[in-house]
Short mmCIF file of C-alpha atoms in Angstrom, two decimals:
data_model
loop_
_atom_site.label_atom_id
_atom_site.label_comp_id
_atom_site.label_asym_id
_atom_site.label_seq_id
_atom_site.Cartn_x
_atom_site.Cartn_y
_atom_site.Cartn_z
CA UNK A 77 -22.95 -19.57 -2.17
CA UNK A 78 -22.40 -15.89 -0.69
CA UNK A 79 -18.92 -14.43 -2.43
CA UNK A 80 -19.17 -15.61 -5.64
CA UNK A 81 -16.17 -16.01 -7.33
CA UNK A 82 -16.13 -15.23 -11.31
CA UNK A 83 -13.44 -15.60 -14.46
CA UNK A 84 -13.05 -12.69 -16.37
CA UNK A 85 -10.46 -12.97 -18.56
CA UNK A 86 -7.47 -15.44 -19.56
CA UNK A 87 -4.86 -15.86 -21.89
CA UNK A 88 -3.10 -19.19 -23.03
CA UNK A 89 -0.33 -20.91 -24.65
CA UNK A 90 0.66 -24.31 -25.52
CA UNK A 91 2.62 -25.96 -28.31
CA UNK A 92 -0.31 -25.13 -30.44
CA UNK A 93 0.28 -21.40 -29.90
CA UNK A 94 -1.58 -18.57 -28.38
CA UNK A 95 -4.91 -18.10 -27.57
CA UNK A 96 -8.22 -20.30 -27.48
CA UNK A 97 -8.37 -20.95 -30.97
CA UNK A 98 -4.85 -23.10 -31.04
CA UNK A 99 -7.04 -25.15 -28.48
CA UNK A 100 -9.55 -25.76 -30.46
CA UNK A 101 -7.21 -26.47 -33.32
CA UNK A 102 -5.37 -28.96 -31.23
CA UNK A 103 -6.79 -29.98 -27.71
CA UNK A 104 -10.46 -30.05 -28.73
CA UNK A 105 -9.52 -31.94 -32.34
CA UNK A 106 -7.49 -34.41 -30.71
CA UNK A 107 -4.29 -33.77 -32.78
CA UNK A 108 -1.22 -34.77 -30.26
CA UNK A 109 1.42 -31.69 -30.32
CA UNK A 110 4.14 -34.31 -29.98
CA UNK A 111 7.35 -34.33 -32.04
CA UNK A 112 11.10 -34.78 -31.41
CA UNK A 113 12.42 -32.01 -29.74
CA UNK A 114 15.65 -30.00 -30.87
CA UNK A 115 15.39 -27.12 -27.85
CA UNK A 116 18.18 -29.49 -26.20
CA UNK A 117 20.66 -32.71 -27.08
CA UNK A 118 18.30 -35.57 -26.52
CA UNK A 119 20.72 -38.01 -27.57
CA UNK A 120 21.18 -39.24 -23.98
CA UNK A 121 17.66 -40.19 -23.34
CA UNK A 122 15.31 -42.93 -23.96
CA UNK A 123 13.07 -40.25 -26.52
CA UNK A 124 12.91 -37.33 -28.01
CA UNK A 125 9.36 -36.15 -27.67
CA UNK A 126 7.67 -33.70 -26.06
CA UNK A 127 4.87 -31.24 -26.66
CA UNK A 128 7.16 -28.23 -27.18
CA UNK A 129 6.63 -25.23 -29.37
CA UNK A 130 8.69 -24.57 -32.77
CA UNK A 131 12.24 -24.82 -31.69
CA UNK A 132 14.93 -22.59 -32.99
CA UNK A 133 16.79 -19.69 -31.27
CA UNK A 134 14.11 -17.13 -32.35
CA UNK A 135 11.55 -19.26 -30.65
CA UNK A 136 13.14 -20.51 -28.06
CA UNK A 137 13.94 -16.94 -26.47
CA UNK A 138 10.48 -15.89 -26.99
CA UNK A 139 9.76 -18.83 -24.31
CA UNK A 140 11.38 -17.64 -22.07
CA UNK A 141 9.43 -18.40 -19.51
CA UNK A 142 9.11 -14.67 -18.13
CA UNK A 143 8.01 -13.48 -21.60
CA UNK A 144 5.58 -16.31 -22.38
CA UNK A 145 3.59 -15.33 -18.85
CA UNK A 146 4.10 -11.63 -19.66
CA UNK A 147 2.38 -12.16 -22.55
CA UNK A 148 -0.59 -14.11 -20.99
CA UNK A 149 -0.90 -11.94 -18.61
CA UNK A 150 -1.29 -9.27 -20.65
CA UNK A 151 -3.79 -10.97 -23.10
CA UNK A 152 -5.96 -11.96 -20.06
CA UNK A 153 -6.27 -8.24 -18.55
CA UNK A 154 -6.84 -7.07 -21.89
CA UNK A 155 -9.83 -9.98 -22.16
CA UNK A 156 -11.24 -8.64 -18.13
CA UNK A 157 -10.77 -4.71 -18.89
CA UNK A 158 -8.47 -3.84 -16.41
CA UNK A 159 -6.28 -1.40 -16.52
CA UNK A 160 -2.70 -1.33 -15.64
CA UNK A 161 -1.92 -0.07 -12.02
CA UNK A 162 -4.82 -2.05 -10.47
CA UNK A 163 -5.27 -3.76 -6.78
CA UNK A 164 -4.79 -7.23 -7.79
CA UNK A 165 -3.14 -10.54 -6.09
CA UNK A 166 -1.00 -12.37 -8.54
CA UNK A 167 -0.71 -16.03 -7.24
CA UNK A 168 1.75 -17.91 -9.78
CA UNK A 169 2.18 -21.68 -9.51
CA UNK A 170 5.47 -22.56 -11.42
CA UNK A 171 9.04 -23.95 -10.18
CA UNK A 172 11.03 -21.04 -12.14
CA UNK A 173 12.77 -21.61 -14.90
CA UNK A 174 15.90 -23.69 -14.70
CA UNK A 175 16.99 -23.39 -18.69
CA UNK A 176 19.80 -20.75 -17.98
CA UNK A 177 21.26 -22.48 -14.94
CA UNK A 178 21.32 -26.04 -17.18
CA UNK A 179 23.38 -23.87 -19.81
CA UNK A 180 25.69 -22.56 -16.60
CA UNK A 181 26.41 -26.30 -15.77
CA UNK A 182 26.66 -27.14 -19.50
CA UNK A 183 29.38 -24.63 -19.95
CA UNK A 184 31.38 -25.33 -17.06
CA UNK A 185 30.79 -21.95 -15.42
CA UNK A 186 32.68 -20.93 -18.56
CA UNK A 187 31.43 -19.44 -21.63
CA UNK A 188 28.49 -21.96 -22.66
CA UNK A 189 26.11 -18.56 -22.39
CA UNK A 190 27.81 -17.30 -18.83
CA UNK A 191 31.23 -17.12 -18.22
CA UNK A 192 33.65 -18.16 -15.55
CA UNK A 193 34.67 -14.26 -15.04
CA UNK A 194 30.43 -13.84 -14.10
CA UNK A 195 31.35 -16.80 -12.10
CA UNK A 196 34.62 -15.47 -10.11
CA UNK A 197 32.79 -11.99 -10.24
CA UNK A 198 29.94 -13.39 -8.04
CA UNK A 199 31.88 -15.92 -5.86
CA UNK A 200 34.35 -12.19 -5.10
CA UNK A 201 31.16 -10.19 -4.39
CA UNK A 202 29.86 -12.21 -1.57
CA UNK A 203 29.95 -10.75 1.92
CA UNK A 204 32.52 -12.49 4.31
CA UNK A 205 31.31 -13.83 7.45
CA UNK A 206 33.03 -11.58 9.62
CA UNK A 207 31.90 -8.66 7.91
CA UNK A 208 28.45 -8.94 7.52
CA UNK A 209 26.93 -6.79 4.97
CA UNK A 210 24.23 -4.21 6.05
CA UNK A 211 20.81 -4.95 3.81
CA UNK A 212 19.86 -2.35 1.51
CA UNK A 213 16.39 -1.44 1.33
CA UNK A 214 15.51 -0.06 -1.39
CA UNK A 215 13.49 -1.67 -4.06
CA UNK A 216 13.85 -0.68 -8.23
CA UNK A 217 11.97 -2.17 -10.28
CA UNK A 218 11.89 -0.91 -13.72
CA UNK A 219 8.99 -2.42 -15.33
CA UNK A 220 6.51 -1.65 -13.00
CA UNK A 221 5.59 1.79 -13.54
CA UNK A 222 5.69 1.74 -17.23
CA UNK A 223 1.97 1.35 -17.65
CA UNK A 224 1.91 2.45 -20.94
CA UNK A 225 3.83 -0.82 -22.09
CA UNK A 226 0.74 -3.24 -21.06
CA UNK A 227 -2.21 -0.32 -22.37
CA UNK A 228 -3.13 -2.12 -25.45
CA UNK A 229 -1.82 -5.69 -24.60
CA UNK A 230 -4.63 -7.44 -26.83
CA UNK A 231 -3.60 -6.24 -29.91
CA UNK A 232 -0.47 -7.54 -31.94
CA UNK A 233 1.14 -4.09 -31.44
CA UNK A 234 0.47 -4.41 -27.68
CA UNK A 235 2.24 -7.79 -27.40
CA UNK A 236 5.17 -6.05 -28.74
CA UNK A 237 4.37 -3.53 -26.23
CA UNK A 238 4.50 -6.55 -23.43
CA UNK A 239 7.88 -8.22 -24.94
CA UNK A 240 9.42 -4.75 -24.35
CA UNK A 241 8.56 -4.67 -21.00
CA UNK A 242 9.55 -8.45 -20.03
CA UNK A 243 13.01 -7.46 -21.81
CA UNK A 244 12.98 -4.27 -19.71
CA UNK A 245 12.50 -6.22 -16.77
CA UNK A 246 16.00 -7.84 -17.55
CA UNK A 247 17.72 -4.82 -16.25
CA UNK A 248 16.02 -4.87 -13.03
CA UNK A 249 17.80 -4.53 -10.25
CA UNK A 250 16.45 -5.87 -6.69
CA UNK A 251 18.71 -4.71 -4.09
CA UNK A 252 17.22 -6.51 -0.69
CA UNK A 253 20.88 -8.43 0.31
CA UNK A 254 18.75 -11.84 -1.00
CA UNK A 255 21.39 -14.24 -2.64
CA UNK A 256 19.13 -13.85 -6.16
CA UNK A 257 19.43 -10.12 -5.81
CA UNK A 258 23.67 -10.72 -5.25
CA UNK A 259 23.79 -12.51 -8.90
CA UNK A 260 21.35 -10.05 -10.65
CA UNK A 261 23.41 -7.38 -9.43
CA UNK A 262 26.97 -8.84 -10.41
CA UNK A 263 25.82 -10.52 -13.90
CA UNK A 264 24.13 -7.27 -15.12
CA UNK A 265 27.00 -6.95 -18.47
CA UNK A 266 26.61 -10.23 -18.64
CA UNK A 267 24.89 -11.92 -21.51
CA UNK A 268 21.42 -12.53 -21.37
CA UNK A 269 21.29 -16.01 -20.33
CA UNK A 270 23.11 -15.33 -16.97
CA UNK A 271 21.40 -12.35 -16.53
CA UNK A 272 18.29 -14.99 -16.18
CA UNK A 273 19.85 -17.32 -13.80
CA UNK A 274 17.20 -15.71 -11.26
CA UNK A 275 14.43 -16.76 -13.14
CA UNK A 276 15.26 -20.27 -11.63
CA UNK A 277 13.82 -18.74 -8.24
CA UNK A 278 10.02 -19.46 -8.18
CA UNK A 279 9.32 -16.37 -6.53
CA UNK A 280 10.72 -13.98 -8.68
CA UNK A 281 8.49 -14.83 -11.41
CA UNK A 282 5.73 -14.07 -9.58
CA UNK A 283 7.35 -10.42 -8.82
CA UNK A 284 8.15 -9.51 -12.66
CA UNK A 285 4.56 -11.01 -13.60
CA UNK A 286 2.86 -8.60 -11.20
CA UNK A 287 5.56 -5.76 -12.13
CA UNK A 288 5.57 -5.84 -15.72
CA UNK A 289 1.68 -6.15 -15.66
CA UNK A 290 1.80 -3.06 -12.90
CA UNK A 291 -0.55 -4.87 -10.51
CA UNK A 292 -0.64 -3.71 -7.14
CA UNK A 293 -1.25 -5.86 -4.34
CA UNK A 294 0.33 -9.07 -2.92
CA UNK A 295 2.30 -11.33 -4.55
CA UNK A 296 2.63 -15.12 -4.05
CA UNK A 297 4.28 -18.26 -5.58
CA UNK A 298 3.10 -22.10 -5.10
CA UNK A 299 5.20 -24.72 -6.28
CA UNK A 300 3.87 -27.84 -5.58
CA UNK A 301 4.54 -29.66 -8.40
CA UNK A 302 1.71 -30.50 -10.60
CA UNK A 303 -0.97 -29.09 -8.24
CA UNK A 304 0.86 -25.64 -8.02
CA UNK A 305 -1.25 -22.98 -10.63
CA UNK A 306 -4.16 -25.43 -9.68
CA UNK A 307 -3.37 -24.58 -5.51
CA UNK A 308 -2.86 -20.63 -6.57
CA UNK A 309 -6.92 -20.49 -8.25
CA UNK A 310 -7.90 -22.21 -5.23
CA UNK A 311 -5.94 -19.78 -2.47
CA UNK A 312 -7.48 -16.99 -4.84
CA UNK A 313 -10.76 -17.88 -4.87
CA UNK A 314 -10.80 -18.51 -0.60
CA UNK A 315 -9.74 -14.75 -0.95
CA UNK A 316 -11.89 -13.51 -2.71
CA UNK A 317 -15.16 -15.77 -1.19
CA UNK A 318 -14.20 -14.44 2.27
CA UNK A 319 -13.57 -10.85 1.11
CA UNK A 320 -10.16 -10.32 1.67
CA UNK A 321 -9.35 -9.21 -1.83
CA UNK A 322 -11.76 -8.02 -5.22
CA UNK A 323 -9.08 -9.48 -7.83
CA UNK A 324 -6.70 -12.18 -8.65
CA UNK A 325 -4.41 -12.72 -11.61
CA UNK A 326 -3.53 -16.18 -11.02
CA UNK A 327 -1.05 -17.96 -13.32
CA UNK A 328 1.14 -20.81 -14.03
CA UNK A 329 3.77 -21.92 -16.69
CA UNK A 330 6.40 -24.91 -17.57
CA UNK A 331 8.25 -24.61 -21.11
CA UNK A 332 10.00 -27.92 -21.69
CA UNK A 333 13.55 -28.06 -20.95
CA UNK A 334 16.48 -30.57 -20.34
CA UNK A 335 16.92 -30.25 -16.53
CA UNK A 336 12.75 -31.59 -15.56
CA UNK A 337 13.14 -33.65 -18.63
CA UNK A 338 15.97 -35.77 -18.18
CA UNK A 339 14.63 -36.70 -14.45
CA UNK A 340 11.43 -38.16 -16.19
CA UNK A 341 13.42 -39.97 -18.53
CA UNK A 342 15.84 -41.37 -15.54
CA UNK A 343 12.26 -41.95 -13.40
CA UNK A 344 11.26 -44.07 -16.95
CA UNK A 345 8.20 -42.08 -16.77
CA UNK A 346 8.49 -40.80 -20.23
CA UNK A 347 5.98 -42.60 -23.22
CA UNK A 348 7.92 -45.03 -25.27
CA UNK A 349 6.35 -45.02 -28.22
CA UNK A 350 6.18 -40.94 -28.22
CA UNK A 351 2.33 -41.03 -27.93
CA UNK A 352 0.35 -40.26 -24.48
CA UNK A 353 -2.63 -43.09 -24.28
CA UNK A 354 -4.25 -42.29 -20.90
CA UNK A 355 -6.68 -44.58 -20.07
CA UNK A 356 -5.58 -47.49 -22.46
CA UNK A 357 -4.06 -50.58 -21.70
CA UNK A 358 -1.68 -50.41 -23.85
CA UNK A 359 -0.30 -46.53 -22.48
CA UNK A 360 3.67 -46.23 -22.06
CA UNK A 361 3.81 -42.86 -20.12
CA UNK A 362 3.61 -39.56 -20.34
CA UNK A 363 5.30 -36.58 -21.99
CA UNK A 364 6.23 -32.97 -21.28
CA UNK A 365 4.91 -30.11 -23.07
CA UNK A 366 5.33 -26.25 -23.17
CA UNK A 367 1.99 -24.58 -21.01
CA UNK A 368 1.57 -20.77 -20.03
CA UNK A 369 -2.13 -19.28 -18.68
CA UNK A 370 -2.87 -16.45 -16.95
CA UNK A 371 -6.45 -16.10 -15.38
CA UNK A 372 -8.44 -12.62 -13.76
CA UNK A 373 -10.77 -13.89 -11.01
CA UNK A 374 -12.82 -11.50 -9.31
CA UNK A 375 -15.63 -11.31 -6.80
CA UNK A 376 -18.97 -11.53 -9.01
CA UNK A 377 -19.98 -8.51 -7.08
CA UNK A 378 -16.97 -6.20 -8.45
CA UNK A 379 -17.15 -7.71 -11.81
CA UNK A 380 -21.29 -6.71 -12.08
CA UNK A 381 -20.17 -2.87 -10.42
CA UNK A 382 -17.60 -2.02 -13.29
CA UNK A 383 -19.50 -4.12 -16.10
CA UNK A 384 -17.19 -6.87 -16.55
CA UNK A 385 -18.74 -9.83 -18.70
CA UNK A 386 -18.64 -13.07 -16.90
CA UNK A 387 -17.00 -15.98 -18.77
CA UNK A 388 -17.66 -18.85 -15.85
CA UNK A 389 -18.47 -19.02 -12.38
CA UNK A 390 -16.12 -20.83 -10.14
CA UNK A 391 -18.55 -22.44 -7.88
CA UNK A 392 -16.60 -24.78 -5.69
CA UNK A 393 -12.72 -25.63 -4.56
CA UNK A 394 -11.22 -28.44 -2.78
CA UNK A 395 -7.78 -29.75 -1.91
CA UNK A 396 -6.59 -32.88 -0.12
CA UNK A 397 -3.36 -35.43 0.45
CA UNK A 398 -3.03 -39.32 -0.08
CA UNK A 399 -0.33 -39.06 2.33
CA UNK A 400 0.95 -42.74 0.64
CA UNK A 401 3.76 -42.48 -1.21
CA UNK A 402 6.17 -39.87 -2.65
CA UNK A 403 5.73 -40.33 -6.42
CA UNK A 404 2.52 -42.52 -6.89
CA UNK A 405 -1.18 -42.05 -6.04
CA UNK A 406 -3.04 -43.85 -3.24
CA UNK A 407 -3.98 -47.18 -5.24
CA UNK A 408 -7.46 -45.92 -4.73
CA UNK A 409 -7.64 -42.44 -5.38
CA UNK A 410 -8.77 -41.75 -1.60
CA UNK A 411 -6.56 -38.40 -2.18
CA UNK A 412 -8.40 -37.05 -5.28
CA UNK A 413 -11.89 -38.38 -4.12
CA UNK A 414 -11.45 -36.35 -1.02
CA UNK A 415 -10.81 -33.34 -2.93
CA UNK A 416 -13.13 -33.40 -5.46
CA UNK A 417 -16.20 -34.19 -2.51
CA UNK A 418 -15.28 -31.23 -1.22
CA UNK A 419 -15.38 -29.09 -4.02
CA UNK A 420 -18.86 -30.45 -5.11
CA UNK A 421 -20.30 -29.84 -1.64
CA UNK A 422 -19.24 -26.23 -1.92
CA UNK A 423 -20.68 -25.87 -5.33
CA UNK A 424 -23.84 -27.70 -3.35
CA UNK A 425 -23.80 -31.10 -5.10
CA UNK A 426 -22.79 -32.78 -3.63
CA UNK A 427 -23.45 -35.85 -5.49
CA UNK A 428 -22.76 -34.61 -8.77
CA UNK A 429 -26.07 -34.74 -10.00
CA UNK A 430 -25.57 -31.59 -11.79
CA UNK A 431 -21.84 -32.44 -13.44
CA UNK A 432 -21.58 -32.96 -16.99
CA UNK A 433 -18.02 -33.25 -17.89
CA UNK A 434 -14.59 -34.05 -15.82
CA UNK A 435 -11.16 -32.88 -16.90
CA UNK A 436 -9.18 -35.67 -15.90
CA UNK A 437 -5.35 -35.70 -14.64
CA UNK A 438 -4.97 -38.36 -17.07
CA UNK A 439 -1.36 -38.74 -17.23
CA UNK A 440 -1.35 -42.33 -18.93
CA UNK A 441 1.13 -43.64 -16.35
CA UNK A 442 0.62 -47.04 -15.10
CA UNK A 443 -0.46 -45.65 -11.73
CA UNK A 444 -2.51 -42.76 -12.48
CA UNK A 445 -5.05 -43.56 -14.09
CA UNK A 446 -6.14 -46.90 -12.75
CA UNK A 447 -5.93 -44.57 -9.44
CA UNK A 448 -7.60 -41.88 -10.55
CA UNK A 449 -10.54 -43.61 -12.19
CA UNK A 450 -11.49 -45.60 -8.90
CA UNK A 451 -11.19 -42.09 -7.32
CA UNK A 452 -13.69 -40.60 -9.30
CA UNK A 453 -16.05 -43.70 -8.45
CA UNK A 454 -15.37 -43.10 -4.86
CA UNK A 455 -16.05 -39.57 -5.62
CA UNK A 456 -19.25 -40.06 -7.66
CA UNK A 457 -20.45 -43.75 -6.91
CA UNK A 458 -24.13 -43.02 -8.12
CA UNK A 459 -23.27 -41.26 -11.29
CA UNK A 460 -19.38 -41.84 -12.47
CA UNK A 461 -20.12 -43.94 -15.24
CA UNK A 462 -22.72 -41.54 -16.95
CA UNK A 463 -20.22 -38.16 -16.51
CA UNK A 464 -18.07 -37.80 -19.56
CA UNK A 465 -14.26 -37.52 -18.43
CA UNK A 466 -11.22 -36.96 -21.00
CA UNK A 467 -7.56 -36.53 -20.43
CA UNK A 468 -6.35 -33.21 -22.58
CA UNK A 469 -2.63 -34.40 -21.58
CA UNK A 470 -3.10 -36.32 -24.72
CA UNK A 471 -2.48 -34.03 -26.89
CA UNK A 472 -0.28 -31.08 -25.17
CA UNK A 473 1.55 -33.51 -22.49
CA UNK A 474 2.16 -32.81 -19.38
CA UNK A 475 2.42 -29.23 -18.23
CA UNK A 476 3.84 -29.56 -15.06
CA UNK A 477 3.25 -26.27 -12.74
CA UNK A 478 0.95 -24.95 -15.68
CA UNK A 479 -1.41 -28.04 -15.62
CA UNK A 480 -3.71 -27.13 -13.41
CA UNK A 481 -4.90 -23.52 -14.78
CA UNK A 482 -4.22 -24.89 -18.72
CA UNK A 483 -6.81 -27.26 -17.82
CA UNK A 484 -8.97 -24.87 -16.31
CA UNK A 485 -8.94 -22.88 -19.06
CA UNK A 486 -9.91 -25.99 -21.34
CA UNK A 487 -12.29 -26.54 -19.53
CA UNK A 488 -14.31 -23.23 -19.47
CA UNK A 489 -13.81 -23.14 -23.20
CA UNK A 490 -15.65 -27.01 -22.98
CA UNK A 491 -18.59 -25.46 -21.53
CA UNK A 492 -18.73 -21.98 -23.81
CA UNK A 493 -18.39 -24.01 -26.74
CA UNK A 494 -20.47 -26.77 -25.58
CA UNK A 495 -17.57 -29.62 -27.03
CA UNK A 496 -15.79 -31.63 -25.05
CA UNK A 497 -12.00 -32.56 -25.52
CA UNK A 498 -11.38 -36.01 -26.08
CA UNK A 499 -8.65 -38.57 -25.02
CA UNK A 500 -6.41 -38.74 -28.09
CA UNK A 501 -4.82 -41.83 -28.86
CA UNK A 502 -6.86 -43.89 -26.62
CA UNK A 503 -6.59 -47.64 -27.97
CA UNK A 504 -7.82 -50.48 -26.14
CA UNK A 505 -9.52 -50.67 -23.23
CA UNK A 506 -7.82 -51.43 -19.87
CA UNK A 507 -10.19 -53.27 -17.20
CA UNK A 508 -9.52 -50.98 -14.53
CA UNK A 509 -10.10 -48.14 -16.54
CA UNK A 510 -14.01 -48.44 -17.34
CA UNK A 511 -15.23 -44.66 -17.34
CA UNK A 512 -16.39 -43.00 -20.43
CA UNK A 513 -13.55 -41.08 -21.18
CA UNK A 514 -14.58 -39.36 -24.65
CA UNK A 515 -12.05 -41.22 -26.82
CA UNK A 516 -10.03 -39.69 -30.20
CA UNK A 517 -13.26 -37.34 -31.08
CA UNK A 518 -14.78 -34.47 -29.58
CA UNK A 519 -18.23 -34.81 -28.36
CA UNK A 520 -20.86 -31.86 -28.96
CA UNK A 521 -23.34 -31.70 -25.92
CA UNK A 522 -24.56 -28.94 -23.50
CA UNK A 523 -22.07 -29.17 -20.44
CA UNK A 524 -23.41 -26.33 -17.80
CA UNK A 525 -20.97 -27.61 -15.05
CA UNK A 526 -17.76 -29.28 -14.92
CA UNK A 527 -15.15 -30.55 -12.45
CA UNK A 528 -11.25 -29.92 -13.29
CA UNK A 529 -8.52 -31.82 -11.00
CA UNK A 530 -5.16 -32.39 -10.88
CA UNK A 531 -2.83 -34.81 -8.80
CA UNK A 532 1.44 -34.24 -7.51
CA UNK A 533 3.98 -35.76 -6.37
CA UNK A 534 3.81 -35.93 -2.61
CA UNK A 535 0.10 -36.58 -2.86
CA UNK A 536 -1.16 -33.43 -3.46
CA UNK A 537 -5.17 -33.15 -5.16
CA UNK A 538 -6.74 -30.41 -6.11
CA UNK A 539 -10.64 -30.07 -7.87
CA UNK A 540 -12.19 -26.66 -9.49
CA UNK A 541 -15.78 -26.79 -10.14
CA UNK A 542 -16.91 -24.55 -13.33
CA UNK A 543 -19.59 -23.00 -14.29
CA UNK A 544 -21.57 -21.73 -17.52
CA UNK A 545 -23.33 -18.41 -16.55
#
């Protein structure tokens, strides 16, 4: 295919911690990351589990979600070779993060980590509608010129380097007339937590991401649920196929917290025996878990002309809706099917002949997977049960926003490695669920291509074809 699209460098972190070798010490060794949760009260829900990093105040502020994609974004620039200051799209697939507003509500608008004065302070600054306010146009933002923060991001002193410049980026001060821009500007001696209340806007992320990294170019934020960092890769790599742009950081991240989590538990989505079984009969649900990657796609042409090293081609894309139902699948995966057809006819098989592995959604929800498994037969009807498939939501849960380029990343590593990530937990056999999906133990082989996709609320597919150069 004519404007090949190729990965250059990522960065990752999941319960397990940072990098590609906490996957392979938990996704690709099938050791669950679940355990009871004390980032939040859970006493008013049905569990406590989730995949969620080390809790503790220490660890908890280091997840912010603005420092945890900092610091993968960092890591995966480092990893490509570029240098701060670049022309690069950031695409970001995320929904913000909503842990400072839950603490607003918590407290009352009082104390609890903001303060009824921020409160009365804000509600006081807004314009009247008689006298509307002329918008200011000037722009400050004062992480993004400090390349020297970001110069040595792969090393442990340049991840300090990073956290200085995501905390810098807490005195920024956007001055556009936007309602986000009104509270940054009024909660500025406030303490830290309502100084974050903006983080809950999707967009924003997206702007300190690209800022604190000092990437120039265009910035843009999906967040479509579960398909969202998956939809930003795909938008990228249309960009860069056609021409339009050299270089995309594209990105996602969800960090568990009590506002996504106690709609789950009132959906009765969450596992109850605080284990994710996709695939089994036996399966209860799923859980959440903390996911942050940051990927550098380029065109393979720009990548060859300033010696870049190639870590996977991504060959073919493809996105489609069930159009059935708000919250569940089309019974018979017509959605995901769609999407993942297309994808293989861009990457010019369009039978699959040439796949070797599948990264499922695999959510172990009652509808999923019996959904998604007669999808992939619809998708692949000469060859789906010979093509290995495993969910890798068994072990670090559902990552919301981040699943999609998570995955992606677990997958490349599945074909540089050559070891595929099993199911974990996978018990006994369900009858509509009669695909080989690598159960409890990794499986060495020689993958050279394989197919990631992901599923939303709303109906949303999306499928990434890999690549081993």
């Amino acid at each position: 295919m004519s404007g090949e699209v190729t990965v250059t460098g990522f960065g990752v972190r999941t319960a397990f911690g940072m990098g590609a070798d906490a996957l392979r010490r938990g996704v690709f060794a099938g050791v669950p990351s679940f355990a009871a949760t004390t980032r939040f009260d859970t006493g008013p829900y049905r569990t406590a589990m989730a995949g969620a990093a080390a809790d503790g105040p220490d660890a908890v502020e280091g997840w912010a979600l603005r420092h945890a994609l900092a610091e993968c974004g960092a890591e995966a620039l480092s990893m490509a070779g570029l240098a701060p200051g670049a022309e690069a799209a950031v695409l970001l697939g995320v929904a913000g993060d909503h842990t400072s507003v839950t603490r607003y509500w918590r407290g009352g608008g009082s104390d609890g980590g903001c303060g009824s004065d921020v409160a009365g302070r804000a509600h006081a600054a807004e314009p009247q509608m008689s006298q509307p306010r002329a918008p200011e146009k000037q722009l400050v933002r004062g992480a993004s010129t400090d390349t020297g923060r970001v110069a040595h991001a792969g090393t442990a002193a340049g991840r300090e380097r990073v956290a200085d410049a995501s905390s810098a980026a807490d005195t920024e001060r956007v001055t556009d007339a936007s309602p986000a821009a009104d509270t940054e500007r009024v909660t500025d001696a406030s303490p830290a937590d309502t100084r974050r209340v903006g983080d809950a806007v999707p967009a924003r992320l997206a702007e300190l991401l690209a800022g604190g990294l000092g990437l120039v170019g265009p910035r843009l934020t999906f967040t479509n649920a579960c398909v969202a960092s998956a939809a930003a890769i795909i938008h990228a790599c249309r960009l860069i196929s056609s021409g339009r742009i050299d270089v995309a950081v594209c990105g996602g991240g969800y960090l568990v917290e009590e506002e996504t989590f106690g709609k789950f538990d009132s959906g009765r989505a969450l596992s109850r025996d605080g284990m994710v079984r996709p695939f089994s009969a036996d399966r209860t649900g799923l859980l959440l878990g903390d996911g942050v990657a940051v990927v550098v796609l380029e065109s393979a042409e720009h990548a060859r002309r300033r010696g870049a090293r190639p870590l996977a081609g991504v060959v073919g894309w493809g996105s489609a809706s069930d159009a059935h139902h708000i919250a569940q699948p089309h019974p018979e995966g017509v959605g995901l099917a769609r999407a993942a057809r297309q994808a293989m006819r861009l990457a010019g098989d369009p039978d699959g002949d040439a796949l070797d592995y599948v990264n499922a959604h695999g959510t172990g929800t009652k509808y999923n997977d019996g959904a998604e498994t007669r999808g992939l037969r619809a998708a692949f009807p000469k060859r789906a049960e010979s093509i290995p498939v495993s969910s890798t939501k068994s072990t670090t849960g559902h990552l919301l926003e981040a699943a999609g380029v998570v995955e992606f990343v677990i997958t490349m590593l599945a074909l540089t490695d050559g070891v595929l990530p099993p199911t974990a937990g996978f018990t006994a056999p369900d009858p509509e669920c009669d695909l080989d999906y690598v159960p409890n133990e990794p499986r060495r082989t020689d993958p050279r291509r394989a197919l990631t996709v992901n599923a939303a609320f709303g109906g949303a597919n999306t499928a990434l074809v890999l690549e081993r150069p």
